[in-house]
Amino acid sequence: MTTDRKAAIAAYKERKVFAGIFAVRCAASGEAWVGQALNLEKVQNRIWFTLRQGGHPCRSLQAAWKAHGEAGLTFAECERLDEDETDYVRNALLKERMLHWLAELKAEAI
């Protein structure tokens, strides 16, 4: 293995992963969906992939994707949690903050 590759692998393993709350919005219909993720950097890719495949479990989000396409939806990070939280505290905070953002944005959970 080259030193560049070793350095890249080490950097990947040491990267910080942030849990938090995100929102997907449809500008045309005004609808919003809120979700929680253990890795905010990767969740948009996962959601967009399932929407492209037509298999997202949230039927209203899938319908908005079908009606307006990728350009009609936006992804936004609502809140990041501290990385130092224990799993139990992090999970409790995610549930609490998701309820807050659902009410705040008058959104549907995904």
N, CA, C and O atoms as a Tinker XYZ file with bonds, in Angstrom:
   440  protein
     1  N      0.837000   -1.178000    0.000000    73     2
     2  CA     0.000000    0.000000    0.000000    64     1     3
     3  C      0.884000    1.245000    0.000000    63     2     4     5
     4  O      1.891000    1.298000    0.707000    81     3
     5  N      0.510000    2.229000   -0.783000    73     3     6
     6  CA     1.294000    3.457000   -0.819000    64     5     7
     7  C      0.977000    4.301000    0.408000    63     6     8     9
     8  O     -0.039000    4.107000    1.076000    81     7
     9  N      1.872000    5.242000    0.685000    73     7    10
    10  CA     1.659000    6.103000    1.851000    64     9    11
    11  C      0.460000    7.015000    1.649000    63    10    12    13
    12  O     -0.225000    7.345000    2.616000    81    11
    13  N      0.186000    7.436000    0.399000    73    11    14
    14  CA    -0.987000    8.268000    0.125000    64    13    15
    15  C     -2.275000    7.512000    0.445000    63    14    16    17
    16  O     -3.205000    8.058000    1.038000    81    15
    17  N     -2.306000    6.268000    0.046000    73    15    18
    18  CA    -3.493000    5.445000    0.302000    64    17    19
    19  C     -3.667000    5.212000    1.804000    63    18    20    21
    20  O     -4.782000    5.284000    2.321000    81    19
    21  N     -2.566000    4.933000    2.499000    73    19    22
    22  CA    -2.633000    4.739000    3.947000    64    21    23
    23  C     -3.129000    6.002000    4.641000    63    22    24    25
    24  O     -3.941000    5.939000    5.564000    81    23
    25  N     -2.637000    7.137000    4.190000    73    23    26
    26  CA    -3.056000    8.405000    4.781000    64    25    27
    27  C     -4.540000    8.657000    4.522000    63    26    28    29
    28  O     -5.253000    9.133000    5.405000    81    27
    29  N     -5.002000    8.340000    3.320000    73    27    30
    30  CA    -6.413000    8.530000    2.991000    64    29    31
    31  C     -7.302000    7.628000    3.841000    63    30    32    33
    32  O     -8.358000    8.056000    4.307000    81    31
    33  N     -6.882000    6.389000    4.042000    73    31    34
    34  CA    -7.650000    5.454000    4.869000    64    33    35
    35  C     -7.682000    5.938000    6.314000    63    34    36    37
    36  O     -8.730000    5.905000    6.960000    81    35
    37  N     -6.546000    6.385000    6.816000    73    35    38
    38  CA    -6.490000    6.884000    8.192000    64    37    39
    39  C     -7.378000    8.111000    8.367000    63    38    40    41
    40  O     -8.071000    8.236000    9.377000    81    39
    41  N     -7.363000    9.010000    7.396000    73    39    42
    42  CA    -8.200000   10.207000    7.466000    64    41    43
    43  C     -9.678000    9.832000    7.442000    63    42    44    45
    44  O    -10.482000   10.433000    8.156000    81    43
    45  N    -10.038000    8.852000    6.635000    73    43    46
    46  CA   -11.424000    8.402000    6.557000    64    45    47
    47  C    -11.887000    7.829000    7.897000    63    46    48    49
    48  O    -13.004000    8.096000    8.339000    81    47
    49  N    -11.034000    7.049000    8.533000    73    47    50
    50  CA   -11.395000    6.431000    9.806000    64    49    51
    51  C    -11.504000    7.457000   10.928000    63    50    52    53
    52  O    -12.253000    7.254000   11.883000    81    51
    53  N    -10.766000    8.554000   10.819000    73    51    54
    54  CA   -10.753000    9.565000   11.868000    64    53    55
    55  C    -11.771000   10.682000   11.656000    63    54    56    57
    56  O    -11.895000   11.571000   12.499000    81    55
    57  N    -12.497000   10.649000   10.548000    73    55    58
    58  CA   -13.450000   11.726000   10.262000    64    57    59
    59  C    -14.550000   11.758000   11.325000    63    58    60    61
    60  O    -14.869000   10.741000   11.940000    81    59
    61  N    -15.108000   12.918000   11.520000    73    59    62
    62  CA   -16.171000   13.076000   12.499000    64    61    63
    63  C    -17.512000   12.861000   11.806000    63    62    64    65
    64  O    -17.749000   13.351000   10.701000    81    63
    65  N    -18.370000   12.126000   12.474000    73    63    66
    66  CA   -19.706000   11.840000   11.966000    64    65    67
    67  C    -20.695000   12.560000   12.867000    63    66    68    69
    68  O    -20.636000   12.432000   14.090000    81    67
    69  N    -21.607000   13.321000   12.262000    73    67    70
    70  CA   -22.557000   14.108000   13.032000    64    69    71
    71  C    -23.967000   13.566000   12.860000    63    70    72    73
    72  O    -24.445000   13.374000   11.742000    81    71
    73  N    -24.623000   13.324000   13.989000    73    71    74
    74  CA   -26.027000   12.931000   13.993000    64    73    75
    75  C    -26.858000   14.208000   14.067000    63    74    76    77
    76  O    -26.387000   15.242000   14.541000    81    75
    77  N    -28.093000   14.123000   13.596000    73    75    78
    78  CA   -28.938000   15.300000   13.687000    64    77    79
    79  C    -30.265000   15.141000   12.972000    63    78    80    81
    80  O    -30.691000   14.040000   12.623000    81    79
    81  N    -30.894000   16.274000   12.771000    73    79    82
    82  CA   -32.221000   16.358000   12.174000    64    81    83
    83  C    -32.103000   17.047000   10.820000    63    82    84    85
    84  O    -31.361000   18.017000   10.669000    81    83
    85  N    -32.840000   16.537000    9.843000    73    83    86
    86  CA   -32.832000   17.128000    8.504000    64    85    87
    87  C    -34.258000   17.313000    8.008000    63    86    88    89
    88  O    -35.199000   16.728000    8.544000    81    87
    89  N    -34.401000   18.133000    6.982000    73    87    90
    90  CA   -35.714000   18.368000    6.374000    64    89    91
    91  C    -35.591000   18.283000    4.864000    63    90    92    93
    92  O    -34.585000   18.686000    4.280000    81    91
    93  N    -36.630000   17.753000    4.247000    73    91    94
    94  CA   -36.771000   17.747000    2.797000    64    93    95
    95  C    -38.009000   18.578000    2.516000    63    94    96    97
    96  O    -39.062000   18.351000    3.112000    81    95
    97  N    -37.888000   19.542000    1.610000    73    95    98
    98  CA   -39.007000   20.435000    1.305000    64    97    99
    99  C    -39.310000   20.446000   -0.181000    63    98   100   101
   100  O    -38.421000   20.305000   -1.020000    81    99
   101  N    -40.569000   20.615000   -0.479000    73    99   102
   102  CA   -41.023000   20.752000   -1.860000    64   101   103
   103  C    -41.513000   22.188000   -2.030000    63   102   104   105
   104  O    -42.498000   22.591000   -1.412000    81   103
   105  N    -40.830000   22.945000   -2.860000    73   103   106
   106  CA   -41.184000   24.348000   -3.053000    64   105   107
   107  C    -42.536000   24.484000   -3.753000    63   106   108   109
   108  O    -43.294000   25.403000   -3.443000    81   107
   109  N    -42.847000   23.600000   -4.676000    73   107   110
   110  CA   -44.079000   23.708000   -5.452000    64   109   111
   111  C    -45.321000   23.456000   -4.599000    63   110   112   113
   112  O    -46.310000   24.179000   -4.719000    81   111
   113  N    -45.281000   22.452000   -3.752000    73   111   114
   114  CA   -46.467000   22.108000   -2.961000    64   113   115
   115  C    -46.438000   22.693000   -1.552000    63   114   116   117
   116  O    -47.472000   22.762000   -0.887000    81   115
   117  N    -45.258000   23.115000   -1.096000    73   115   118
   118  CA   -45.123000   23.648000    0.245000    64   117   119
   119  C    -45.020000   22.578000    1.321000    63   118   120   121
   120  O    -44.983000   22.895000    2.510000    81   119
   121  N    -44.974000   21.322000    0.918000    73   119   122
   122  CA   -44.878000   20.233000    1.875000    64   121   123
   123  C    -43.459000   20.137000    2.441000    63   122   124   125
   124  O    -42.487000   20.567000    1.820000    81   123
   125  N    -43.378000   19.561000    3.637000    73   123   126
   126  CA   -42.076000   19.351000    4.270000    64   125   127
   127  C    -42.082000   18.005000    4.980000    63   126   128   129
   128  O    -43.110000   17.554000    5.485000    81   127
   129  N    -40.927000   17.381000    5.007000    73   127   130
   130  CA   -40.724000   16.105000    5.685000    64   129   131
   131  C    -39.487000   16.235000    6.556000    63   130   132   133
   132  O    -38.492000   16.833000    6.147000    81   131
   133  N    -39.549000   15.683000    7.743000    73   131   134
   134  CA   -38.439000   15.785000    8.695000    64   133   135
   135  C    -38.025000   14.376000    9.104000    63   134   136   137
   136  O    -38.856000   13.489000    9.299000    81   135
   137  N    -36.707000   14.203000    9.227000    73   135   138
   138  CA   -36.171000   12.920000    9.652000    64   137   139
   139  C    -34.957000   13.101000   10.537000    63   138   140   141
   140  O    -34.446000   14.208000   10.702000    81   139
   141  N    -34.506000   12.000000   11.101000    73   139   142
   142  CA   -33.303000   12.001000   11.929000    64   141   143
   143  C    -32.299000   11.040000   11.331000    63   142   144   145
   144  O    -32.671000   10.050000   10.702000    81   143
   145  N    -31.025000   11.335000   11.531000    73   143   146
   146  CA   -29.980000   10.491000   10.962000    64   145   147
   147  C    -28.785000   10.446000   11.893000    63   146   148   149
   148  O    -28.476000   11.418000   12.583000    81   147
   149  N    -28.120000    9.304000   11.902000    73   147   150
   150  CA   -26.888000    9.170000   12.670000    64   149   151
   151  C    -25.712000    9.756000   11.916000    63   150   152   153
   152  O    -24.680000   10.060000   12.514000    81   151
   153  N    -25.855000    9.919000   10.597000    73   151   154
   154  CA   -24.804000   10.512000    9.775000    64   153   155
   155  C    -25.452000   11.471000    8.784000    63   154   156   157
   156  O    -25.951000   11.052000    7.739000    81   155
   157  N    -25.443000   12.742000    9.112000    73   155   158
   158  CA   -26.101000   13.748000    8.267000    64   157   159
   159  C    -25.457000   13.890000    6.892000    63   158   160   161
   160  O    -26.117000   14.290000    5.934000    81   159
   161  N    -24.176000   13.566000    6.795000    73   159   162
   162  CA   -23.494000   13.738000    5.517000    64   161   163
   163  C    -23.949000   12.721000    4.471000    63   162   164   165
   164  O    -23.848000   12.981000    3.273000    81   163
   165  N    -24.441000   11.585000    4.906000    73   163   166
   166  CA   -24.796000   10.523000    3.967000    64   165   167
   167  C    -26.288000   10.342000    3.758000    63   166   168   169
   168  O    -26.688000    9.647000    2.824000    81   167
   169  N    -27.111000   10.931000    4.580000    73   167   170
   170  CA   -28.534000   10.636000    4.526000    64   169   171
   171  C    -29.206000   11.157000    3.250000    63   170   172   173
   172  O    -30.119000   10.510000    2.737000    81   171
   173  N    -28.780000   12.295000    2.737000    73   171   174
   174  CA   -29.404000   12.811000    1.516000    64   173   175
   175  C    -29.195000   11.842000    0.353000    63   174   176   177
   176  O    -30.119000   11.587000   -0.419000    81   175
   177  N    -28.002000   11.311000    0.231000    73   175   178
   178  CA   -27.724000   10.360000   -0.837000    64   177   179
   179  C    -28.627000    9.132000   -0.722000    63   178   180   181
   180  O    -29.138000    8.638000   -1.727000    81   179
   181  N    -28.820000    8.647000    0.484000    73   179   182
   182  CA   -29.682000    7.481000    0.696000    64   181   183
   183  C    -31.129000    7.781000    0.314000    63   182   184   185
   184  O    -31.783000    6.972000   -0.344000    81   183
   185  N    -31.624000    8.943000    0.728000    73   183   186
   186  CA   -33.009000    9.313000    0.421000    64   185   187
   187  C    -33.203000    9.509000   -1.073000    63   186   188   189
   188  O    -34.167000    9.000000   -1.645000    81   187
   189  N    -32.298000   10.239000   -1.708000    73   187   190
   190  CA   -32.413000   10.487000   -3.153000    64   189   191
   191  C    -32.354000    9.168000   -3.931000    63   190   192   193
   192  O    -33.071000    8.997000   -4.917000    81   191
   193  N    -31.506000    8.242000   -3.494000    73   191   194
   194  CA   -31.405000    6.956000   -4.168000    64   193   195
   195  C    -32.736000    6.205000   -4.100000    63   194   196   197
   196  O    -33.219000    5.709000   -5.117000    81   195
   197  N    -33.327000    6.119000   -2.912000    73   195   198
   198  CA   -34.594000    5.391000   -2.796000    64   197   199
   199  C    -35.713000    6.096000   -3.554000    63   198   200   201
   200  O    -36.611000    5.436000   -4.078000    81   199
   201  N    -35.676000    7.415000   -3.621000    73   199   202
   202  CA   -36.677000    8.140000   -4.404000    64   201   203
   203  C    -36.507000    7.875000   -5.901000    63   202   204   205
   204  O    -37.491000    7.675000   -6.613000    81   203
   205  N    -35.264000    7.873000   -6.375000    73   203   206
   206  CA   -35.012000    7.576000   -7.793000    64   205   207
   207  C    -35.487000    6.176000   -8.163000    63   206   208   209
   208  O    -35.985000    5.952000   -9.266000    81   207
   209  N    -35.331000    5.244000   -7.241000    73   207   210
   210  CA   -35.738000    3.862000   -7.484000    64   209   211
   211  C    -37.246000    3.664000   -7.333000    63   210   212   213
   212  O    -37.779000    2.624000   -7.718000    81   211
   213  N    -37.930000    4.661000   -6.773000    73   211   214
   214  CA   -39.376000    4.572000   -6.582000    64   213   215
   215  C    -39.785000    3.752000   -5.380000    63   214   216   217
   216  O    -40.924000    3.293000   -5.298000    81   215
   217  N    -38.869000    3.563000   -4.448000    73   215   218
   218  CA   -39.159000    2.702000   -3.314000    64   217   219
   219  C    -39.069000    3.361000   -1.957000    63   218   220   221
   220  O    -38.855000    2.673000   -0.959000    81   219
   221  N    -39.225000    4.661000   -1.887000    73   219   222
   222  CA   -39.146000    5.307000   -0.570000    64   221   223
   223  C    -40.387000    4.956000    0.238000    63   222   224   225
   224  O    -41.495000    4.999000   -0.297000    81   223
   225  N    -40.229000    4.609000    1.522000    73   223   226
   226  CA   -41.381000    4.193000    2.329000    64   225   227
   227  C    -42.399000    5.306000    2.599000    63   226   228   229
   228  O    -43.557000    5.013000    2.898000    81   227
   229  N    -41.997000    6.555000    2.500000    73   227   230
   230  CA   -42.926000    7.666000    2.713000    64   229   231
   231  C    -43.624000    7.959000    1.378000    63   230   232   233
   232  O    -43.032000    8.551000    0.476000    81   231
   233  N    -44.862000    7.545000    1.268000    73   231   234
   234  CA   -45.602000    7.660000    0.006000    64   233   235
   235  C    -45.786000    9.109000   -0.435000    63   234   236   237
   236  O    -45.704000    9.393000   -1.630000    81   235
   237  N    -46.031000   10.031000    0.492000    73   235   238
   238  CA   -46.242000   11.421000    0.097000    64   237   239
   239  C    -44.955000   12.047000   -0.441000    63   238   240   241
   240  O    -45.002000   12.851000   -1.372000    81   239
   241  N    -43.817000   11.691000    0.131000    73   239   242
   242  CA   -42.537000   12.176000   -0.374000    64   241   243
   243  C    -42.260000   11.588000   -1.752000    63   242   244   245
   244  O    -41.794000   12.291000   -2.648000    81   243
   245  N    -42.545000   10.313000   -1.919000    73   243   246
   246  CA   -42.347000    9.674000   -3.224000    64   245   247
   247  C    -43.256000   10.311000   -4.279000    63   246   248   249
   248  O    -42.841000   10.484000   -5.425000    81   247
   249  N    -44.487000   10.661000   -3.905000    73   247   250
   250  CA   -45.409000   11.314000   -4.838000    64   249   251
   251  C    -44.903000   12.700000   -5.227000    63   250   252   253
   252  O    -45.014000   13.097000   -6.387000    81   251
   253  N    -44.350000   13.434000   -4.268000    73   251   254
   254  CA   -43.800000   14.761000   -4.571000    64   253   255
   255  C    -42.606000   14.634000   -5.513000    63   254   256   257
   256  O    -42.444000   15.444000   -6.425000    81   255
   257  N    -41.776000   13.623000   -5.296000    73   255   258
   258  CA   -40.632000   13.378000   -6.181000    64   257   259
   259  C    -41.118000   13.080000   -7.597000    63   258   260   261
   260  O    -40.575000   13.597000   -8.574000    81   259
   261  N    -42.138000   12.249000   -7.693000    73   259   262
   262  CA   -42.668000   11.876000   -9.004000    64   261   263
   263  C    -43.280000   13.076000   -9.715000    63   262   264   265
   264  O    -43.135000   13.222000  -10.929000    81   263
   265  N    -43.962000   13.933000   -8.963000    73   263   266
   266  CA   -44.624000   15.094000   -9.553000    64   265   267
   267  C    -43.657000   16.221000   -9.909000    63   266   268   269
   268  O    -43.827000   16.875000  -10.938000    81   267
   269  N    -42.651000   16.456000   -9.077000    73   267   270
   270  CA   -41.788000   17.628000   -9.243000    64   269   271
   271  C    -40.335000   17.306000   -9.560000    63   270   272   273
   272  O    -39.580000   18.191000   -9.962000    81   271
   273  N    -39.937000   16.055000   -9.384000    73   271   274
   274  CA   -38.572000   15.654000   -9.690000    64   273   275
   275  C    -37.565000   16.108000   -8.654000    63   274   276   277
   276  O    -37.907000   16.755000   -7.663000    81   275
   277  N    -36.324000   15.756000   -8.905000    73   275   278
   278  CA   -35.237000   16.087000   -7.978000    64   277   279
   279  C    -35.081000   17.591000   -7.810000    63   278   280   281
   280  O    -34.799000   18.066000   -6.711000    81   279
   281  N    -35.262000   18.339000   -8.886000    73   279   282
   282  CA   -35.102000   19.792000   -8.824000    64   281   283
   283  C    -36.174000   20.455000   -7.955000    63   282   284   285
   284  O    -35.971000   21.566000   -7.466000    81   283
   285  N    -37.298000   19.790000   -7.763000    73   283   286
   286  CA   -38.379000   20.362000   -6.971000    64   285   287
   287  C    -38.226000   20.166000   -5.474000    63   286   288   289
   288  O    -38.960000   20.771000   -4.693000    81   287
   289  N    -37.278000   19.324000   -5.062000    73   287   290
   290  CA   -37.072000   19.054000   -3.640000    64   289   291
   291  C    -35.730000   19.598000   -3.177000    63   290   292   293
   292  O    -34.744000   19.580000   -3.914000    81   291
   293  N    -35.713000   20.080000   -1.951000    73   291   294
   294  CA   -34.464000   20.554000   -1.364000    64   293   295
   295  C    -34.224000   19.821000   -0.053000    63   294   296   297
   296  O    -35.160000   19.458000    0.660000    81   295
   297  N    -32.956000   19.614000    0.243000    73   295   298
   298  CA   -32.534000   18.957000    1.468000    64   297   299
   299  C    -31.840000   19.990000    2.336000    63   298   300   301
   300  O    -30.998000   20.747000    1.853000    81   299
   301  N    -32.192000   20.025000    3.620000    73   299   302
   302  CA   -31.552000   20.974000    4.528000    64   301   303
   303  C    -31.292000   20.312000    5.876000    63   302   304   305
   304  O    -32.107000   19.539000    6.380000    81   303
   305  N    -30.164000   20.628000    6.430000    73   303   306
   306  CA   -29.815000   20.176000    7.773000    64   305   307
   307  C    -30.456000   21.147000    8.753000    63   306   308   309
   308  O    -30.204000   22.351000    8.688000    81   307
   309  N    -31.277000   20.640000    9.655000    73   307   310
   310  CA   -31.939000   21.499000   10.640000    64   309   311
   311  C    -31.088000   21.701000   11.888000    63   310   312   313
   312  O    -30.984000   22.805000   12.421000    81   311
   313  N    -30.484000   20.609000   12.336000    73   311   314
   314  CA   -29.760000   20.679000   13.609000    64   313   315
   315  C    -28.763000   19.528000   13.705000    63   314   316   317
   316  O    -29.056000   18.396000   13.321000    81   315
   317  N    -27.580000   19.844000   14.226000    73   315   318
   318  CA   -26.560000   18.827000   14.507000    64   317   319
   319  C    -26.465000   18.641000   16.004000    63   318   320   321
   320  O    -26.588000   19.595000   16.773000    81   319
   321  N    -26.245000   17.401000   16.410000    73   319   322
   322  CA   -26.055000   17.117000   17.831000    64   321   323
   323  C    -24.567000   17.076000   18.148000    63   322   324   325
   324  O    -23.736000   16.843000   17.270000    81   323
   325  N    -24.249000   17.305000   19.410000    73   323   326
   326  CA   -22.857000   17.210000   19.850000    64   325   327
   327  C    -22.356000   15.791000   19.636000    63   326   328   329
   328  O    -23.071000   14.823000   19.897000    81   327
   329  N    -21.152000   15.677000   19.171000    73   327   330
   330  CA   -20.591000   14.359000   18.882000    64   329   331
   331  C    -20.188000   13.597000   20.127000    63   330   332   333
   332  O    -19.967000   12.388000   20.059000    81   331
   333  N    -20.087000   14.271000   21.262000    73   331   334
   334  CA   -19.600000   13.641000   22.488000    64   333   335
   335  C    -20.683000   12.916000   23.278000    63   334   336   337
   336  O    -20.393000   12.332000   24.322000    81   335
   337  N    -21.914000   12.942000   22.805000    73   335   338
   338  CA   -23.011000   12.311000   23.533000    64   337   339
   339  C    -22.904000   10.786000   23.487000    63   338   340   341
   340  O    -22.425000   10.210000   22.511000    81   339
   341  N    -23.355000   10.157000   24.553000    73   339   342
   342  CA   -23.425000    8.694000   24.551000    64   341   343
   343  C    -24.571000    8.272000   23.642000    63   342   344   345
   344  O    -25.423000    9.088000   23.293000    81   343
   345  N    -24.592000    7.000000   23.260000    73   343   346
   346  CA   -25.642000    6.515000   22.365000    64   345   347
   347  C    -27.030000    6.741000   22.953000    63   346   348   349
   348  O    -27.938000    7.178000   22.246000    81   347
   349  N    -27.198000    6.453000   24.219000    73   347   350
   350  CA   -28.503000    6.602000   24.864000    64   349   351
   351  C    -28.961000    8.056000   24.840000    63   350   352   353
   352  O    -30.100000    8.344000   24.473000    81   351
   353  N    -28.081000    8.966000   25.226000    73   351   354
   354  CA   -28.421000   10.394000   25.254000    64   353   355
   355  C    -28.669000   10.895000   23.839000    63   354   356   357
   356  O    -29.615000   11.647000   23.605000    81   355
   357  N    -27.828000   10.484000   22.893000    73   355   358
   358  CA   -27.985000   10.912000   21.497000    64   357   359
   359  C    -29.343000   10.472000   20.948000    63   358   360   361
   360  O    -30.036000   11.265000   20.310000    81   359
   361  N    -29.725000    9.231000   21.185000    73   359   362
   362  CA   -31.002000    8.725000   20.680000    64   361   363
   363  C    -32.189000    9.454000   21.303000    63   362   364   365
   364  O    -33.168000    9.750000   20.618000    81   363
   365  N    -32.102000    9.740000   22.594000    73   363   366
   366  CA   -33.171000   10.486000   23.263000    64   365   367
   367  C    -33.261000   11.909000   22.708000    63   366   368   369
   368  O    -34.355000   12.423000   22.475000    81   367
   369  N    -32.108000   12.539000   22.500000    73   367   370
   370  CA   -32.101000   13.892000   21.935000    64   369   371
   371  C    -32.641000   13.907000   20.509000    63   370   372   373
   372  O    -33.373000   14.823000   20.135000    81   371
   373  N    -32.291000   12.909000   19.718000    73   371   374
   374  CA   -32.808000   12.842000   18.347000    64   373   375
   375  C    -34.327000   12.770000   18.338000    63   374   376   377
   376  O    -34.975000   13.459000   17.551000    81   375
   377  N    -34.895000   11.952000   19.198000    73   375   378
   378  CA   -36.355000   11.843000   19.270000    64   377   379
   379  C    -36.986000   13.161000   19.685000    63   378   380   381
   380  O    -37.967000   13.605000   19.089000    81   379
   381  N    -36.418000   13.780000   20.708000    73   379   382
   382  CA   -36.951000   15.048000   21.222000    64   381   383
   383  C    -36.859000   16.156000   20.180000    63   382   384   385
   384  O    -37.826000   16.885000   19.959000    81   383
   385  N    -35.698000   16.282000   19.540000    73   383   386
   386  CA   -35.504000   17.352000   18.566000    64   385   387
   387  C    -36.310000   17.117000   17.284000    63   386   388   389
   388  O    -36.726000   18.070000   16.624000    81   387
   389  N    -36.525000   15.856000   16.941000    73   387   390
   390  CA   -37.343000   15.568000   15.769000    64   389   391
   391  C    -38.774000   16.017000   15.999000    63   390   392   393
   392  O    -39.394000   16.600000   15.110000    81   391
   393  N    -39.302000   15.749000   17.185000    73   391   394
   394  CA   -40.657000   16.207000   17.513000    64   393   395
   395  C    -40.748000   17.732000   17.433000    63   394   396   397
   396  O    -41.736000   18.279000   16.944000    81   395
   397  N    -39.717000   18.405000   17.915000    73   395   398
   398  CA   -39.677000   19.861000   17.837000    64   397   399
   399  C    -39.743000   20.335000   16.390000    63   398   400   401
   400  O    -40.542000   21.213000   16.064000    81   399
   401  N    -38.916000   19.765000   15.523000    73   399   402
   402  CA   -38.863000   20.208000   14.132000    64   401   403
   403  C    -40.115000   19.807000   13.352000    63   402   404   405
   404  O    -40.523000   20.523000   12.437000    81   403
   405  N    -40.726000   18.684000   13.697000    73   403   406
   406  CA   -41.989000   18.319000   13.061000    64   405   407
   407  C    -43.049000   19.390000   13.328000    63   406   408   409
   408  O    -43.770000   19.798000   12.417000    81   407
   409  N    -43.138000   19.839000   14.573000    73   407   410
   410  CA   -44.102000   20.868000   14.933000    64   409   411
   411  C    -43.719000   22.218000   14.319000    63   410   412   413
   412  O    -44.572000   22.940000   13.801000    81   411
   413  N    -42.437000   22.545000   14.384000    73   411   414
   414  CA   -41.946000   23.836000   13.888000    64   413   415
   415  C    -42.219000   24.012000   12.395000    63   414   416   417
   416  O    -42.653000   25.078000   11.957000    81   415
   417  N    -41.966000   22.976000   11.632000    73   415   418
   418  CA   -42.123000   23.061000   10.166000    64   417   419
   419  C    -43.470000   22.536000    9.672000    63   418   420   421
   420  O    -43.750000   22.543000    8.473000    81   419
   421  N    -44.300000   22.081000   10.615000    73   419   422
   422  CA   -45.584000   21.481000   10.249000    64   421   423
   423  C    -45.362000   20.408000    9.180000    63   422   424   425
   424  O    -45.982000   20.415000    8.117000    81   423
   425  N    -44.462000   19.496000    9.506000    73   423   426
   426  CA   -43.979000   18.520000    8.549000    64   425   427
   427  C    -44.443000   17.114000    8.898000    63   426   428   429
   428  O    -45.000000   16.859000    9.967000    81   427
   429  N    -44.196000   16.225000    7.970000    73   427   430
   430  CA   -44.472000   14.803000    8.144000    64   429   431
   431  C    -43.146000   14.100000    8.442000    63   430   432   433
   432  O    -42.103000   14.481000    7.912000    81   431
   433  N    -43.194000   13.087000    9.280000    73   431   434
   434  CA   -41.979000   12.341000    9.622000    64   433   435
   435  C    -41.609000   11.375000    8.510000    63   434   436   437
   436  O    -42.467000   10.752000    7.886000    81   435
   437  N    -40.287000   11.269000    8.278000    73   435   438
   438  CA   -39.801000   10.257000    7.333000    64   437   439
   439  C    -38.741000    9.428000    8.016000    63   438   440
   440  O    -38.188000    8.511000    7.408000    81   439
